[in-house]
CSV table of C-alpha atoms and ligand atoms in Angstrom, one decimal:
chain,number,residue,atom,x,y,z
T,11,MET,CA,0.0,0.0,0.0
T,12,PHE,CA,2.7,2.4,1.1
T,13,ILE,CA,5.0,1.5,-1.8
T,14,HIS,CA,2.1,1.4,-4.3
T,15,ARG,CA,1.0,4.9,-3.5
T,16,ARG,CA,4.5,6.2,-4.0
T,17,ARG,CA,5.0,4.6,-7.4
T,18,GLY,CA,1.7,5.9,-8.6
T,19,TRP,CA,2.7,9.4,-7.7
T,20,GLU,CA,6.1,9.0,-9.4
T,21,ILE,CA,4.5,8.0,-12.7
T,22,ALA,CA,2.1,10.9,-12.6
T,23,GLU,CA,5.0,13.3,-11.8
T,24,ARG,CA,6.9,12.5,-15.0
T,25,ASP,CA,4.2,14.1,-17.1
T,26,ALA,CA,3.2,16.8,-14.7
T,27,THR,CA,3.7,20.6,-15.0
T,28,PRO,CA,5.8,22.1,-12.2
T,29,GLU,CA,2.6,23.4,-10.5
T,30,ALA,CA,1.2,19.9,-10.5
T,31,VAL,CA,4.3,18.6,-8.9
T,32,VAL,CA,3.9,21.0,-6.0
T,33,THR,CA,0.2,20.1,-5.6
T,34,GLY,CA,1.1,16.5,-6.0
T,35,ARG,CA,3.6,16.7,-3.2
T,36,ARG,CA,1.1,18.3,-0.9
T,37,ALA,CA,-1.5,15.6,-1.7
T,38,LEU,CA,1.2,13.0,-1.2
T,39,LEU,CA,1.9,14.3,2.3
T,40,GLY,CA,-1.7,14.0,3.2
T,41,GLY,CA,-1.4,10.3,2.3
T,42,ALA,CA,1.8,10.0,4.0
T,43,ALA,CA,0.5,11.1,7.4
T,44,GLY,CA,-2.2,8.3,7.1
T,45,ALA,CA,0.4,5.7,6.1
T,46,LEU,CA,2.6,6.6,9.0
T,47,ALA,CA,-0.2,6.6,11.5
T,48,LEU,CA,-1.0,3.1,10.5
T,49,GLY,CA,2.7,2.4,10.1
T,50,ALA,CA,3.6,0.2,13.0
T,51,ALA,CA,4.2,-2.6,10.6
T,52,GLN,CA,6.6,-0.5,8.4
T,53,PRO,CA,10.3,-1.4,8.8
T,54,ALA,CA,12.3,1.5,10.1
T,55,ALA,CA,14.0,2.1,6.8
T,56,ALA,CA,10.7,2.6,5.0
T,57,GLN,CA,9.7,5.2,7.6
T,58,TRP,CA,12.9,7.1,7.0
T,59,ASN,CA,11.9,7.0,3.3
T,60,ILE,CA,10.2,9.8,1.5
T,61,PHE,CA,7.3,10.4,3.8
T,62,GLY,CA,8.8,9.9,7.2
T,63,ARG,CA,11.4,12.6,7.2
T,64,ARG,CA,9.5,15.9,7.2
T,65,PRO,CA,5.7,15.7,7.7
T,66,ASN,CA,5.4,19.5,7.5
T,67,MET,CA,7.3,19.8,4.3
T,68,PRO,CA,6.3,23.1,2.6
T,69,ALA,CA,5.3,23.3,-1.0
T,70,LEU,CA,8.3,24.5,-2.9
T,71,PRO,CA,8.1,27.1,-5.6
T,72,PRO,CA,7.7,25.6,-9.1
T,73,LEU,CA,10.7,25.5,-11.3
T,74,ALA,CA,10.8,26.4,-15.0
T,75,PRO,CA,11.0,23.3,-17.3
T,76,LEU,CA,14.3,22.7,-19.0
T,77,ALA,CA,14.6,20.0,-21.6
T,78,ALA,CA,17.7,18.3,-23.1
T,79,LEU,CA,18.3,15.0,-24.8
T,80,ARG,CA,19.5,12.3,-22.5
T,81,SER,CA,22.9,10.9,-23.4
T,82,ALA,CA,22.6,7.1,-23.5
T,83,LYS,CA,26.3,6.8,-22.9
T,84,TYR,CA,26.2,7.2,-19.1
T,85,GLU,CA,23.7,4.5,-18.2
T,86,PRO,CA,23.8,4.5,-14.4
T,87,GLY,CA,22.9,0.8,-13.9
T,88,ARG,CA,20.6,1.7,-11.0
T,89,ALA,CA,17.2,3.3,-10.5
T,90,ILE,CA,17.0,7.1,-10.6
T,91,THR,CA,16.4,8.6,-7.2
T,92,THR,CA,12.9,10.1,-6.9
T,93,GLU,CA,12.9,13.9,-7.3
T,94,PRO,CA,11.5,14.6,-3.8
T,95,GLU,CA,14.3,12.6,-2.3
T,96,ALA,CA,17.1,14.2,-4.3
T,97,THR,CA,15.7,17.7,-3.7
T,98,THR,CA,14.9,17.5,0.1
T,99,TYR,CA,18.0,15.8,1.4
T,100,ASN,CA,20.8,18.1,0.7
T,101,ASN,CA,24.2,19.3,1.9
T,102,TYR,CA,24.4,23.0,1.5
T,103,TYR,CA,26.2,24.4,4.6
T,104,GLU,CA,25.7,28.1,3.6
T,105,PHE,CA,22.1,27.5,4.5
T,106,GLY,CA,22.7,25.4,7.5
T,107,GLN,CA,24.0,22.0,8.5
T,108,SER,CA,20.8,20.1,8.5
T,109,LYS,CA,19.9,17.9,5.5
T,110,SER,CA,16.5,19.8,5.3
T,111,VAL,CA,17.8,23.1,4.1
T,112,TYR,CA,15.6,23.1,1.1
T,113,ASP,CA,13.2,25.7,2.6
T,114,GLU,CA,16.0,28.0,3.8
T,115,ALA,CA,17.6,27.7,0.4
T,116,GLN,CA,14.6,29.2,-1.4
T,117,ALA,CA,16.1,32.6,-0.4
T,118,LEU,CA,18.9,32.2,-2.9
T,119,LYS,CA,18.6,34.8,-5.6
T,120,VAL,CA,19.6,33.3,-8.9
T,121,THR,CA,18.8,36.0,-11.4
T,122,PRO,CA,20.8,37.8,-12.7
T,123,TRP,CA,23.8,35.5,-12.3
T,124,THR,CA,27.3,36.2,-13.6
T,125,ILE,CA,30.4,34.0,-13.4
T,126,GLU,CA,33.8,35.7,-13.2
T,127,VAL,CA,36.5,34.0,-15.2
T,128,ALA,CA,39.9,34.9,-13.6
T,129,GLY,CA,43.5,34.1,-13.3
T,130,MET,CA,45.6,32.5,-16.1
T,131,VAL,CA,43.3,33.1,-19.0
T,132,ALA,CA,43.6,35.0,-22.3
T,133,LYS,CA,41.1,37.6,-21.1
T,134,PRO,CA,39.7,37.8,-17.6
T,135,ARG,CA,36.0,38.6,-17.8
T,136,LYS,CA,32.6,38.3,-16.4
T,137,ILE,CA,30.1,36.1,-18.3
T,138,GLY,CA,26.3,36.3,-17.7
T,139,LEU,CA,24.9,32.9,-17.2
T,140,ASP,CA,22.3,33.5,-20.0
T,141,ASP,CA,25.1,34.3,-22.4
T,142,LEU,CA,27.1,31.3,-21.3
T,143,LEU,CA,24.2,29.0,-21.9
T,144,LYS,CA,23.9,30.3,-25.5
T,145,SER,CA,27.4,29.1,-26.3
T,146,VAL,CA,27.2,25.6,-24.9
T,147,ALA,CA,25.3,22.4,-25.8
T,148,LEU,CA,22.9,21.2,-23.1
T,149,GLU,CA,22.4,17.5,-22.5
T,150,GLU,CA,20.9,15.3,-19.9
T,151,ARG,CA,23.2,12.9,-18.1
T,152,VAL,CA,22.2,10.4,-15.4
T,153,TYR,CA,25.0,10.2,-13.0
T,154,ARG,CA,25.5,8.3,-9.7
T,155,HIS,CA,26.4,10.7,-6.8
T,156,ARG,CA,28.3,9.4,-3.8
T,157,CYS,CA,28.6,11.6,-0.7
T,158,VAL,CA,31.6,11.1,1.6
T,159,GLU,CA,29.0,10.4,4.3
T,160,ALA,CA,28.1,7.2,2.6
T,161,TRP,CA,24.7,8.1,1.1
T,162,ALA,CA,24.2,8.0,-2.7
T,163,MET,CA,21.7,9.1,-5.3
T,164,THR,CA,21.2,8.8,-9.0
T,165,VAL,CA,20.1,12.0,-10.7
T,166,PRO,CA,19.2,13.1,-14.3
T,167,TRP,CA,21.2,16.3,-14.5
T,168,ILE,CA,21.0,18.8,-17.3
T,169,GLY,CA,24.0,20.8,-18.2
T,170,PHE,CA,27.2,20.8,-20.2
T,171,GLN,CA,30.7,19.5,-20.0
T,172,LEU,CA,33.1,21.6,-17.9
T,173,SER,CA,35.5,21.2,-20.8
T,174,GLU,CA,33.3,23.7,-22.8
T,175,LEU,CA,33.7,26.4,-20.1
T,176,VAL,CA,37.5,25.7,-20.0
T,177,LYS,CA,37.6,26.2,-23.8
T,178,LEU,CA,35.7,29.4,-23.6
T,179,ALA,CA,38.0,30.7,-20.8
T,180,GLU,CA,41.1,30.2,-23.0
T,181,PRO,CA,43.5,29.3,-20.1
T,182,THR,CA,47.2,30.0,-20.7
T,183,SER,CA,49.6,27.1,-21.0
T,184,ALA,CA,50.8,27.8,-17.4
T,185,ALA,CA,47.4,27.0,-15.9
T,186,ARG,CA,47.3,23.7,-14.0
T,187,TYR,CA,44.3,23.9,-11.7
T,188,VAL,CA,40.7,25.2,-12.0
T,189,VAL,CA,39.3,26.7,-8.8
T,190,PHE,CA,35.6,27.2,-8.2
T,191,THR,CA,34.4,29.9,-5.8
T,192,THR,CA,30.8,29.7,-4.8
T,193,LEU,CA,28.3,32.3,-3.6
T,194,ALA,CA,28.7,33.7,0.0
T,195,ASP,CA,25.9,36.1,0.6
T,196,LYS,CA,25.4,37.0,4.2
T,197,ALA,CA,22.0,38.5,3.6
T,198,THR,CA,20.5,35.2,2.4
T,199,MET,CA,22.7,32.5,3.8
T,200,PRO,CA,22.4,32.0,7.5
T,201,GLY,CA,25.1,29.4,7.6
T,202,LEU,CA,27.7,32.1,6.9
T,203,ARG,CA,27.3,33.3,10.5
T,204,GLN,CA,29.2,30.2,11.5
T,205,SER,CA,32.4,32.1,11.3
T,206,TRP,CA,34.7,29.2,12.0
T,207,TYR,CA,34.1,27.9,8.5
T,208,PRO,CA,36.4,29.1,5.8
T,209,TRP,CA,33.8,30.8,3.6
T,210,PRO,CA,33.4,31.1,0.7
T,211,TYR,CA,33.0,27.4,-0.1
T,212,THR,CA,35.7,26.7,-2.8
T,213,GLU,CA,36.7,23.6,-4.7
T,214,GLY,CA,39.3,22.8,-7.2
T,215,VAL,CA,40.4,20.2,-9.8
T,216,THR,CA,43.4,19.8,-12.1
T,217,ILE,CA,43.0,21.1,-15.6
T,218,GLU,CA,43.2,17.5,-16.8
T,219,GLU,CA,40.3,16.5,-14.5
T,220,ALA,CA,38.4,19.6,-15.8
T,221,ALA,CA,38.9,18.5,-19.4
T,222,ASN,CA,37.7,15.0,-18.7
T,223,GLU,CA,34.4,14.2,-20.5
T,224,LEU,CA,32.6,13.3,-17.2
T,225,ALA,CA,33.2,16.6,-15.5
T,226,PHE,CA,29.9,18.4,-15.8
T,227,LEU,CA,28.3,21.7,-14.9
T,228,SER,CA,24.6,21.2,-14.1
T,229,VAL,CA,22.0,23.9,-14.5
T,230,GLY,CA,19.0,21.6,-14.4
T,231,MET,CA,17.7,18.3,-12.9
T,232,TYR,CA,14.6,16.2,-13.5
T,233,GLY,CA,13.7,18.2,-16.6
T,234,LYS,CA,13.6,21.5,-14.8
T,235,MET,CA,15.9,24.3,-13.7
T,236,ILE,CA,18.1,23.2,-10.8
T,237,PRO,CA,16.5,24.1,-7.5
T,238,PRO,CA,18.3,26.4,-5.0
T,239,GLN,CA,19.0,23.6,-2.6
T,240,ASN,CA,20.8,21.6,-5.2
T,241,GLY,CA,23.1,24.4,-6.2
T,242,ALA,CA,21.2,26.8,-8.5
T,243,PRO,CA,21.8,28.2,-10.9
T,244,ILE,CA,25.0,26.3,-11.8
T,245,ARG,CA,26.9,23.6,-9.9
T,246,LEU,CA,29.7,21.3,-10.6
T,247,THR,CA,28.9,17.5,-11.0
T,248,MET,CA,32.0,15.3,-10.6
T,249,PRO,CA,30.5,11.8,-10.4
T,250,TRP,CA,33.8,9.9,-9.7
T,251,LYS,CA,34.6,12.0,-6.6
T,252,TYR,CA,33.0,12.4,-3.2
T,253,GLY,CA,30.1,14.8,-3.4
T,254,PHE,CA,31.8,17.7,-1.6
T,255,LYS,CA,33.9,18.3,-4.7
T,256,SER,CA,30.7,19.2,-6.6
T,257,ALA,CA,30.5,22.9,-5.6
T,258,LYS,CA,27.1,24.6,-5.7
T,259,SER,CA,26.1,28.0,-7.0
T,260,ILE,CA,29.4,28.9,-8.6
T,261,VAL,CA,30.3,32.6,-9.1
T,262,LYS,CA,33.9,32.5,-10.0
T,263,VAL,CA,36.2,30.2,-12.0
T,264,THR,CA,40.0,30.8,-11.5
T,265,PHE,CA,42.8,29.2,-13.5
T,266,THR,CA,46.0,29.0,-11.6
T,267,ASP,CA,49.4,27.2,-11.5
T,268,LYS,CA,49.0,26.6,-7.7
T,269,ARG,CA,47.0,23.8,-6.1
T,270,PRO,CA,44.3,25.4,-4.1
T,271,ARG,CA,43.4,24.7,-0.6
T,272,THR,CA,39.7,23.9,-0.6
T,273,PHE,CA,37.0,24.5,2.0
T,274,TRP,CA,37.0,21.0,3.3
T,275,GLU,CA,40.8,20.7,3.3
T,276,GLU,CA,41.0,23.9,5.3
T,277,LEU,CA,38.6,22.4,7.8
T,278,GLN,CA,40.0,18.9,8.1
T,279,ASP,CA,42.5,17.8,5.4
T,280,SER,CA,43.1,14.4,7.0
T,281,GLU,CA,39.5,13.5,6.3
T,282,TYR,CA,38.6,15.6,3.2
T,283,GLY,CA,41.5,16.0,0.8
T,284,PHE,CA,42.1,17.6,-2.5
T,285,TRP,CA,41.6,14.5,-4.6
T,286,ALA,CA,38.6,12.8,-2.9
T,287,ASN,CA,38.2,10.1,-5.5
T,288,VAL,CA,35.7,7.5,-4.4
T,289,ASN,CA,37.2,4.2,-3.2
T,290,PRO,CA,35.5,1.6,-1.1
T,291,ALA,CA,38.8,0.2,0.1
T,292,VAL,CA,40.0,3.5,1.7
T,293,SER,CA,38.0,4.1,4.9
T,294,HIS,CA,37.2,7.6,6.2
T,295,PRO,CA,39.0,7.9,9.5
T,296,ARG,CA,35.6,7.6,11.3
T,297,TRP,CA,33.6,5.2,9.1
T,298,SER,CA,33.9,2.6,6.3
T,299,GLN,CA,33.4,3.6,2.7
T,300,ALA,CA,32.7,0.0,1.6
T,301,LYS,CA,28.9,0.6,1.1
T,302,GLU,CA,26.5,3.3,0.4
T,303,ARG,CA,22.9,4.0,1.4
T,304,LEU,CA,20.6,4.8,-1.6
T,305,LEU,CA,18.4,7.8,-0.9
T,306,GLY,CA,14.8,6.7,-1.1
T,307,THR,CA,15.0,2.9,-0.6
T,308,ASP,CA,17.8,3.0,2.0
T,309,GLU,CA,19.2,-0.1,0.4
T,310,MET,CA,22.9,-0.6,1.2
T,311,VAL,CA,24.9,-1.4,-1.9
T,312,PRO,CA,28.6,-1.9,-2.4
T,313,THR,CA,30.6,1.3,-3.3
T,314,GLN,CA,32.7,1.0,-6.5
T,315,ILE,CA,36.2,2.5,-7.0
T,316,TRP,CA,35.9,5.8,-8.9
T,317,ASN,CA,32.2,5.5,-8.1
T,318,GLY,CA,32.2,3.0,-11.1
T,319,TYR,CA,33.5,5.5,-13.6
T,320,GLY,CA,37.1,4.1,-13.8
T,321,GLU,CA,36.9,3.5,-17.5
T,322,TYR,CA,36.7,7.2,-18.0
T,323,VAL,CA,38.9,8.6,-15.3
T,324,ALA,CA,41.4,6.0,-13.9
T,325,GLY,CA,43.9,7.0,-16.6
T,326,LEU,CA,44.1,10.6,-15.1
T,327,TYR,CA,45.9,9.3,-12.1
T,328,THR,CA,48.4,6.8,-13.3
T,329,ASN,CA,51.3,9.2,-12.8
T,330,LEU,CA,50.1,10.4,-9.4
T,331,LYS,CA,50.9,7.3,-7.3
T,332,ASN,CA,52.4,9.4,-4.5
T,333,GLU,CA,49.3,11.5,-4.0
T,334,ARG,CA,46.6,10.7,-1.5
T,335,LEU,CA,44.1,10.1,-4.2
T,336,PHE,CA,41.2,8.6,-2.2
T,337,ALA,CA,40.5,10.8,0.7
W,24,LIG,N1,28.5,25.6,-2.0
W,24,LIG,C1,28.4,24.4,-1.5
W,24,LIG,N2,28.5,23.3,-2.4
W,24,LIG,C2,28.4,22.1,-1.9
W,24,LIG,C3,28.1,21.8,-0.6
W,24,LIG,C4,27.9,22.9,0.3
W,24,LIG,O1,27.7,22.7,1.5
W,24,LIG,N3,28.1,24.2,-0.2
W,24,LIG,N4,28.0,20.5,-0.1
W,24,LIG,C5,28.6,19.4,-1.0
W,24,LIG,C6,28.3,18.1,-0.6
W,24,LIG,S1,29.0,17.5,0.8
W,24,LIG,C7,27.5,17.3,-1.3
W,24,LIG,S2,27.3,15.6,-1.0
W,24,LIG,C8,26.8,17.8,-2.5
W,24,LIG,C9,25.3,17.6,-2.3
W,24,LIG,O2,24.6,17.9,-3.4
W,24,LIG,P1,23.0,17.7,-3.4
W,24,LIG,O3,22.5,18.5,-2.2
W,24,LIG,O4,22.5,18.3,-4.7
W,24,LIG,O5,22.7,16.3,-3.2
W,24,LIG,O6,27.0,19.2,-2.7
W,24,LIG,C10,28.3,19.6,-2.4
W,24,LIG,N5,28.4,21.0,-2.8
W,25,LIG,MO1,28.8,15.2,0.7
C-alpha cells in the first residue's frame, strides 16, 4: 500500500507541470500522514523513506521546465532517485548543516547571475549565465552521486561539459588547476554566521580533470531548472569524486598554477583531501566507505572504485601514485 502509493505518484509526476508537482507533493503528504499513523508494521528504513522525514514539508516554488536530450552513454545501472528525495535531502552548509535546508535555500537569488573567469586566461572577464548557456550544448546525463558520508543518489542532471567552459575561458599554458568559488551572501545565507568555516566554499580540480568528459556543470535536474537547494543556478557535478567536490552556486572560476586549498581541506585535510576520489577500500577515519545507502530505498549497496567511472577517469591518475588520491 505504502509503496504502491509512492509509485503511482512518481509516474504521474513524470508528465506533470511544475505546478502539478507542487500540488502532488502536498497531496502525497496527506497520504503519508495516514500511512505513518498506520505504520507500525513498516520497517524503520521505510519510515525514514520519502514520507517519514518531514511531515510539515512546505510546497516548494515551481521551477521552469528545462529540456535536453538524455545521453545514452552514461547509463547508471541503478534506478533514478525520486525527485522529492534528491531535492529535500541536501548538503548546503551556507544555508545550515541540516539535511533539510531546502526551505531556507529558497532565499537564494539566482537572477541575474554572472560568473567571473579569472587568473591565467587570455582575457579575464565576467560572463552572464544566460550568455554562457547560449554558447554551450545542453544535454541530460544520469550520474551516480556518492557523498563522503556514505549516502548516494542517481540523478538526471541537465548541463554541459566543464571542458566547454575551459575552452571558452582560454587558459594560458601555465594554468594547471581550476578553482571554483561559490556564492557567499550574508543577507540570504544563515550558515555564513558560523564564522569558523572558511567561507566562501571553494573547490578545485586539475586542468586535466576539468577536461575529462565526465566533468559536468549542471543547470537543471529532473527536466527543470536546478532548484536552489541543489546548487542553483549552476553547480559542478563530478561523479567519480565524493560529493563535496561538486561545488554549488558557482560565481567564479579561476585558472592557476598553484594547487588550491579547498573549503573541506581547510577544515580537516586528513578527512577531506584535494583529490577525494571514491574508493570503497579506503575508509574515512571515522567510518567505512565500503557501502553506500541509496536515498529513497535506504538499500545498502557496495561502493565502487571511482564510483564506477574508472573506464573514463582512472587514466588521469596513473602518474600520481604518491598522492593521497582517495580521501
Ligand atoms: N557551496 C556548496 N556546495 C556544496 C556543498 C555545500 O555545503 N556548499 N555540499 C557538498 C556536498 S558534501 C555534497 S554531498 C553535495 C550535495 O549535493 P545535493 O544537495 O545536490 O545532493 O553538494 C556539495 N556542494
Ligand atoms: Mo557530501
